PDB file of C-alpha atoms in Angstrom:
ATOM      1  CA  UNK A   5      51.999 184.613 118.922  1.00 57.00           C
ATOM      2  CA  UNK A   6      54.847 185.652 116.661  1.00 60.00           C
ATOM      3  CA  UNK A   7      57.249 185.909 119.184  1.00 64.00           C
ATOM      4  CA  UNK A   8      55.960 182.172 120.640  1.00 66.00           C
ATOM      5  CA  UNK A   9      56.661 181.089 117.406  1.00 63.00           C
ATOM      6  CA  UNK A  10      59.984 182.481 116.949  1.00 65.00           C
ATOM      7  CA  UNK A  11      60.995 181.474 120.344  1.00 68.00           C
ATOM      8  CA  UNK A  12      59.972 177.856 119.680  1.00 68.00           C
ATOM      9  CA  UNK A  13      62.067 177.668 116.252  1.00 68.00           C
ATOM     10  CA  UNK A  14      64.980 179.186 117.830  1.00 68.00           C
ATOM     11  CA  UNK A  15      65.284 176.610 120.850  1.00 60.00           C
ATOM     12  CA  UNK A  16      64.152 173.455 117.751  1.00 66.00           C
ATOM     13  CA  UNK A  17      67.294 175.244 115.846  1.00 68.00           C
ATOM     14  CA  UNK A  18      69.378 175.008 118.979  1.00 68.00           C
ATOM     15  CA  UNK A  19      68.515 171.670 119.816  1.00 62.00           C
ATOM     16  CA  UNK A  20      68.958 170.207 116.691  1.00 58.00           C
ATOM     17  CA  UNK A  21      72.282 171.429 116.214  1.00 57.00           C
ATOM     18  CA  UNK A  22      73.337 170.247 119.455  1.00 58.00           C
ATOM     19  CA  UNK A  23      72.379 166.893 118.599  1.00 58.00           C
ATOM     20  CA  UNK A  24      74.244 167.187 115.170  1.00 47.00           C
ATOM     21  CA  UNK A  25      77.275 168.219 117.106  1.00 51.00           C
ATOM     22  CA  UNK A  26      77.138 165.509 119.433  1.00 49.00           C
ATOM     23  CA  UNK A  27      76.415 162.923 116.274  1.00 52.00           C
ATOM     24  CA  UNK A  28      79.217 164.212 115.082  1.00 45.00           C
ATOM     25  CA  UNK A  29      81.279 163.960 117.820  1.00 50.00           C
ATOM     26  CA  UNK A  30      80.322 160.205 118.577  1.00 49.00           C
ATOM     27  CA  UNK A  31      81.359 159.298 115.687  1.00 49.00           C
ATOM     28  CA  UNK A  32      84.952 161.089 115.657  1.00 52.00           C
ATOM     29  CA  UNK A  33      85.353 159.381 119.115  1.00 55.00           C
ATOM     30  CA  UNK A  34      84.471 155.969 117.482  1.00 64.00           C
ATOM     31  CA  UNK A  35      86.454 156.089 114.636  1.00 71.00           C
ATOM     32  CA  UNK A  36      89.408 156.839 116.788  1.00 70.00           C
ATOM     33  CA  UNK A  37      89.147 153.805 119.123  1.00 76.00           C
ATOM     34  CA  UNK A  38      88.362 151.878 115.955  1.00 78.00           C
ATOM     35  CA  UNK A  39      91.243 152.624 114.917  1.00 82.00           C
ATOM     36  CA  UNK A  40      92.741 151.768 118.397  1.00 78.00           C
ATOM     37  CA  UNK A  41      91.200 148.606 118.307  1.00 82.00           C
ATOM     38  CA  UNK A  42      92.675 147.840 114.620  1.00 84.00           C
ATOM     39  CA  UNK A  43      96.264 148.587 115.962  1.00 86.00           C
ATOM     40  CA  UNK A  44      95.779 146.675 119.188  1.00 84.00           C
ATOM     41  CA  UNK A  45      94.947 143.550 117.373  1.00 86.00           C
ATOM     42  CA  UNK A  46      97.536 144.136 114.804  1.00 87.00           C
ATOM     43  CA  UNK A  47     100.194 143.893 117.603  1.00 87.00           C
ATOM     44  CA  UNK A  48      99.042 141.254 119.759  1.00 87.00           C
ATOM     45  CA  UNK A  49      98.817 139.394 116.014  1.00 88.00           C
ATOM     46  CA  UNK A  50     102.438 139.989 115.857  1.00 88.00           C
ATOM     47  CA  UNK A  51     103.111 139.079 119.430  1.00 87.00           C
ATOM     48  CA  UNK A  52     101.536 135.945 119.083  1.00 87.00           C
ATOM     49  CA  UNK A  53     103.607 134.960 116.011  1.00 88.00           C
ATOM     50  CA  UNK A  54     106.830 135.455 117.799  1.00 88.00           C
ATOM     51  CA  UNK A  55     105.273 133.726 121.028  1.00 88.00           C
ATOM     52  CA  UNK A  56     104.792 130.865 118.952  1.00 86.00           C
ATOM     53  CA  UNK A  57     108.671 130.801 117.715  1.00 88.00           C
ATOM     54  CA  UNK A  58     110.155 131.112 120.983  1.00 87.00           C
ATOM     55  CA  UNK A  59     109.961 127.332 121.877  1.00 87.00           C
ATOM     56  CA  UNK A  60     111.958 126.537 118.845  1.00 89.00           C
ATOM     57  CA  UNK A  61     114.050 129.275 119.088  1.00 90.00           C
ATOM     58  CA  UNK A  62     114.897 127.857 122.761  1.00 90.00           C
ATOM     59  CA  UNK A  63     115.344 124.240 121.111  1.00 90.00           C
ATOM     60  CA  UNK A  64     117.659 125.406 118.817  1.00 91.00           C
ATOM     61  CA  UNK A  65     119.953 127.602 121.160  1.00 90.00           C
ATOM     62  CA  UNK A  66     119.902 124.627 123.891  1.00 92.00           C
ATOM     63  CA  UNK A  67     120.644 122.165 120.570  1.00 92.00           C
ATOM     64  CA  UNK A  68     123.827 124.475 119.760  1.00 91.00           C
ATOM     65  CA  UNK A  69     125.036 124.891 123.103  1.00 91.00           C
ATOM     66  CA  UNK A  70     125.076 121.086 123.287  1.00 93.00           C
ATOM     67  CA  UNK A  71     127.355 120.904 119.721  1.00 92.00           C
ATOM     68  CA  UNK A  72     129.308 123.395 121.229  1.00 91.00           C
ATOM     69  CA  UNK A  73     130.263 121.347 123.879  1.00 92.00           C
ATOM     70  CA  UNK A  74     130.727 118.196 122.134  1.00 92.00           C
ATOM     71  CA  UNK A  75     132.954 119.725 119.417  1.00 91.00           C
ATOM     72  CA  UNK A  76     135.140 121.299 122.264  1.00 91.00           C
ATOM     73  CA  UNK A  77     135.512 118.139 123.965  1.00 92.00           C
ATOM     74  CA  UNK A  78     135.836 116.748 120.380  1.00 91.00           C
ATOM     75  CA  UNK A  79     139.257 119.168 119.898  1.00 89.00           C
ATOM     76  CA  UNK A  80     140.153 118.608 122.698  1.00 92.00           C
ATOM     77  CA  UNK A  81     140.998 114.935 122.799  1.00 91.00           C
ATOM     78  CA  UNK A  82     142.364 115.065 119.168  1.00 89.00           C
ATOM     79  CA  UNK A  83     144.530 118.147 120.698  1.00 89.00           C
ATOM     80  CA  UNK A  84     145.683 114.962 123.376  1.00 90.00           C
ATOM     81  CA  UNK A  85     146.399 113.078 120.826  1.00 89.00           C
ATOM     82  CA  UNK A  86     148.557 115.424 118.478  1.00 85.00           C
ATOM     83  CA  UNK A  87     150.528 116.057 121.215  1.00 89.00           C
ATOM     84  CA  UNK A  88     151.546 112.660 122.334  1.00 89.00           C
ATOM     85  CA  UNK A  89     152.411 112.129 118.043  1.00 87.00           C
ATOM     86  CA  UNK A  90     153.279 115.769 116.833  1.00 87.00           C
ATOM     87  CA  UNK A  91     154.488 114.800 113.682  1.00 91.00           C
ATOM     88  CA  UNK A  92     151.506 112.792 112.687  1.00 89.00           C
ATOM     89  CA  UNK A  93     149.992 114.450 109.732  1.00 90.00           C
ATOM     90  CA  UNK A  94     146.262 112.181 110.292  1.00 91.00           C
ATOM     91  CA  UNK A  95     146.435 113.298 113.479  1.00 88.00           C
ATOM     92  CA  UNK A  96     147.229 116.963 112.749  1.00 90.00           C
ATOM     93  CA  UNK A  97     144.706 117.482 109.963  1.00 92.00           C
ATOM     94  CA  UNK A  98     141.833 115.940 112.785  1.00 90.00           C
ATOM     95  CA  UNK A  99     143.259 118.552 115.445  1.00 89.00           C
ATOM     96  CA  UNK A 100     142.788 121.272 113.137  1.00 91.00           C
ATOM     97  CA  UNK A 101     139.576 120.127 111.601  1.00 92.00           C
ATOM     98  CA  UNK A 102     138.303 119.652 115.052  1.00 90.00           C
ATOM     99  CA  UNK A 103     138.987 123.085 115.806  1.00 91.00           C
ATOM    100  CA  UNK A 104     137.027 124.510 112.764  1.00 93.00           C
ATOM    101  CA  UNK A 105     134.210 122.265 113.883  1.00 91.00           C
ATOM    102  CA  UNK A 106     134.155 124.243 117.688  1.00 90.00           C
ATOM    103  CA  UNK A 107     134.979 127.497 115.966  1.00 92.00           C
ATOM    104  CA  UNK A 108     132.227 126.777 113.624  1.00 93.00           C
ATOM    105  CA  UNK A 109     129.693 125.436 116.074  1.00 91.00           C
ATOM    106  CA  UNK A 110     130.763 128.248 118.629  1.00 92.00           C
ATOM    107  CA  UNK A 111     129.604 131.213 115.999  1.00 94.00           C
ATOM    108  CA  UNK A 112     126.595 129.279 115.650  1.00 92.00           C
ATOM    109  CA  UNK A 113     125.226 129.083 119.257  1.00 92.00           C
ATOM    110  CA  UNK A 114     126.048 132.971 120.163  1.00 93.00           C
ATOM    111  CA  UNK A 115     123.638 133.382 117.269  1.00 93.00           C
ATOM    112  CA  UNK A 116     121.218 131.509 118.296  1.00 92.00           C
ATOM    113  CA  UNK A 117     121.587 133.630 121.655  1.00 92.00           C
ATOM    114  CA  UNK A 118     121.444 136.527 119.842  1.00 94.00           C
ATOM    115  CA  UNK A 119     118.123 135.324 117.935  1.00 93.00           C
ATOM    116  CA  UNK A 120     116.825 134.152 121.236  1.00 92.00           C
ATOM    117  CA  UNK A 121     117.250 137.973 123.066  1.00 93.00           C
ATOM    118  CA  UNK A 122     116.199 139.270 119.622  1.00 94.00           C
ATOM    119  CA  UNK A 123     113.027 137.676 120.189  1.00 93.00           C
ATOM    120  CA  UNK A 124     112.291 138.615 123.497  1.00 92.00           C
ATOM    121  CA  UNK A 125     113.122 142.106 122.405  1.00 94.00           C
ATOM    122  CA  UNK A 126     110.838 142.597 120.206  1.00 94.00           C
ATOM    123  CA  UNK A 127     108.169 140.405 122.222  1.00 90.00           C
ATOM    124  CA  UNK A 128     108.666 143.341 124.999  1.00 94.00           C
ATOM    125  CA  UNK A 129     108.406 146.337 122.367  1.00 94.00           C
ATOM    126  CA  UNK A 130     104.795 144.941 120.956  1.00 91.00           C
ATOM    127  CA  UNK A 131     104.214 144.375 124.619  1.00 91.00           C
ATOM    128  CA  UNK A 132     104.672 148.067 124.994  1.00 93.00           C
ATOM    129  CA  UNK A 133     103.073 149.150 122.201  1.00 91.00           C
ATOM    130  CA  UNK A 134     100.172 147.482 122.898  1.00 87.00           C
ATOM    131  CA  UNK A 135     100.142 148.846 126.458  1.00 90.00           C
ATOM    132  CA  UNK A 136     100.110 152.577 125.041  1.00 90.00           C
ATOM    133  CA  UNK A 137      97.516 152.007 122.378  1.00 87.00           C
ATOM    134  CA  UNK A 138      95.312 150.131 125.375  1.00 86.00           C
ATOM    135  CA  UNK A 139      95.872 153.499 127.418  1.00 87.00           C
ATOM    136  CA  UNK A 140      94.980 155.596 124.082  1.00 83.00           C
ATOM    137  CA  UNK A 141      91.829 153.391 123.979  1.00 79.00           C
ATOM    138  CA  UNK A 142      90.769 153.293 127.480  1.00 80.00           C
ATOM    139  CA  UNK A 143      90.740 157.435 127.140  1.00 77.00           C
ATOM    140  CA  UNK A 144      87.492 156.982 125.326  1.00 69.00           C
ATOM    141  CA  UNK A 145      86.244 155.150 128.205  1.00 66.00           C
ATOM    142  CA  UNK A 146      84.361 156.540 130.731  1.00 54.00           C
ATOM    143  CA  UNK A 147      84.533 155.521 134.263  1.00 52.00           C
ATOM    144  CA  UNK A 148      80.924 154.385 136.095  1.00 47.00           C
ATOM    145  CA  UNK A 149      79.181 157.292 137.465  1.00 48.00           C
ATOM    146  CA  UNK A 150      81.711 160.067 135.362  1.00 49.00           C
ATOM    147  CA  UNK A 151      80.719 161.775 132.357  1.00 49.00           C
ATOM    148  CA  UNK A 152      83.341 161.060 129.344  1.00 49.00           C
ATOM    149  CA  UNK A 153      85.988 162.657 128.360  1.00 50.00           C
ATOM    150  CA  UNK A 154      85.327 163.663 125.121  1.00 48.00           C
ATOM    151  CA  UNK A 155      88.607 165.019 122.922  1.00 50.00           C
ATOM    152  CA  UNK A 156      87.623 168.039 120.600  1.00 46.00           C
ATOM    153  CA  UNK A 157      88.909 168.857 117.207  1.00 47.00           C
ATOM    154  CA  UNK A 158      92.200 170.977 117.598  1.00 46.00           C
ATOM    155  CA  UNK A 159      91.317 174.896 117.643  1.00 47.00           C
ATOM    156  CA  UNK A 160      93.667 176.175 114.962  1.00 47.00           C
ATOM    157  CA  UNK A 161      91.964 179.937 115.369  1.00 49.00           C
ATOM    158  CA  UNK A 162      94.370 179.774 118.978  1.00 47.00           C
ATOM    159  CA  UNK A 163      97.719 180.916 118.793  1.00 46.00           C
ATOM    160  CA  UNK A 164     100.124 180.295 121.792  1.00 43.00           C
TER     161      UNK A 164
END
């Protein structure tokens, strides 16, 4: 009866460490996507707060392209008209004020380009990132029918 006994603690001992181990294991696995989770909706947080500025960021590039064009065609005709009076000094200081204006107006609207690609830029990177953690994520998912994958401390007894 002594040997029953034993036999019965040992398999209790086994079993209950098993289902420590697998506690503990559940919740290493849940922490992780947890934190998965946490950076997911940290990006798509940040995605949607560009998302939201790249309607006005698209106003305001279309809005300098237009001054662009009307100070060129501004320059141009006082340019006309300089050179039918060259020695008008009115005429001259327009000319030349007209061509600040484009250069002016011109630095302006390849900025707003360059804000505009900027955006989508970083739009496609938190795109990406959220892509990767999704994939990180979806490795603590099991398929139907499949038993899960479930990643294991790193052994650092093994040497390579």
């Amino acid at each position: 009866t002594l040997n029953k006994y034993m036999k019965k603690k040992s398999c209790l001992i086994i079993v209950g460490l098993a289902v420590c181990s697998l506690t503990l294991s559940a919740q290493q696995i849940n922490t992780d996507s947890l934190s998965h989770v946490s950076k997911i909706s940290e990006y798509q947080l940040q995605r949607a707060k560009l998302q939201n500025t790249v309607e006005q960021t698209g106003r305001d590039k279309q809005d300098a392209a237009s001054k662009v064009q009307n100070s060129a065609d501004q320059n141009r005709q006082d340019a006309d008209r300089l050179s039918t009076d060259p020695q008008n000094k009115t005429l001259a200081r327009k000319a030349d004020n007209a061509a600040s204006d484009a250069k002016r107006d011109s630095k302006k609207s390849r900025k707003a380009n360059d804000k505009v690609d900027d955006l989508s830029k970083q739009i496609a990177k938190l795109d990406g990132q959220i892509a990767t953690e999704q994939s990180k994520l979806d490795a603590y998912r099991a398929p139907a029918g499949s038993t899960p994958i479930i990643p294991g401390p790193a052994d650092s007894s093994r040497r390579n």
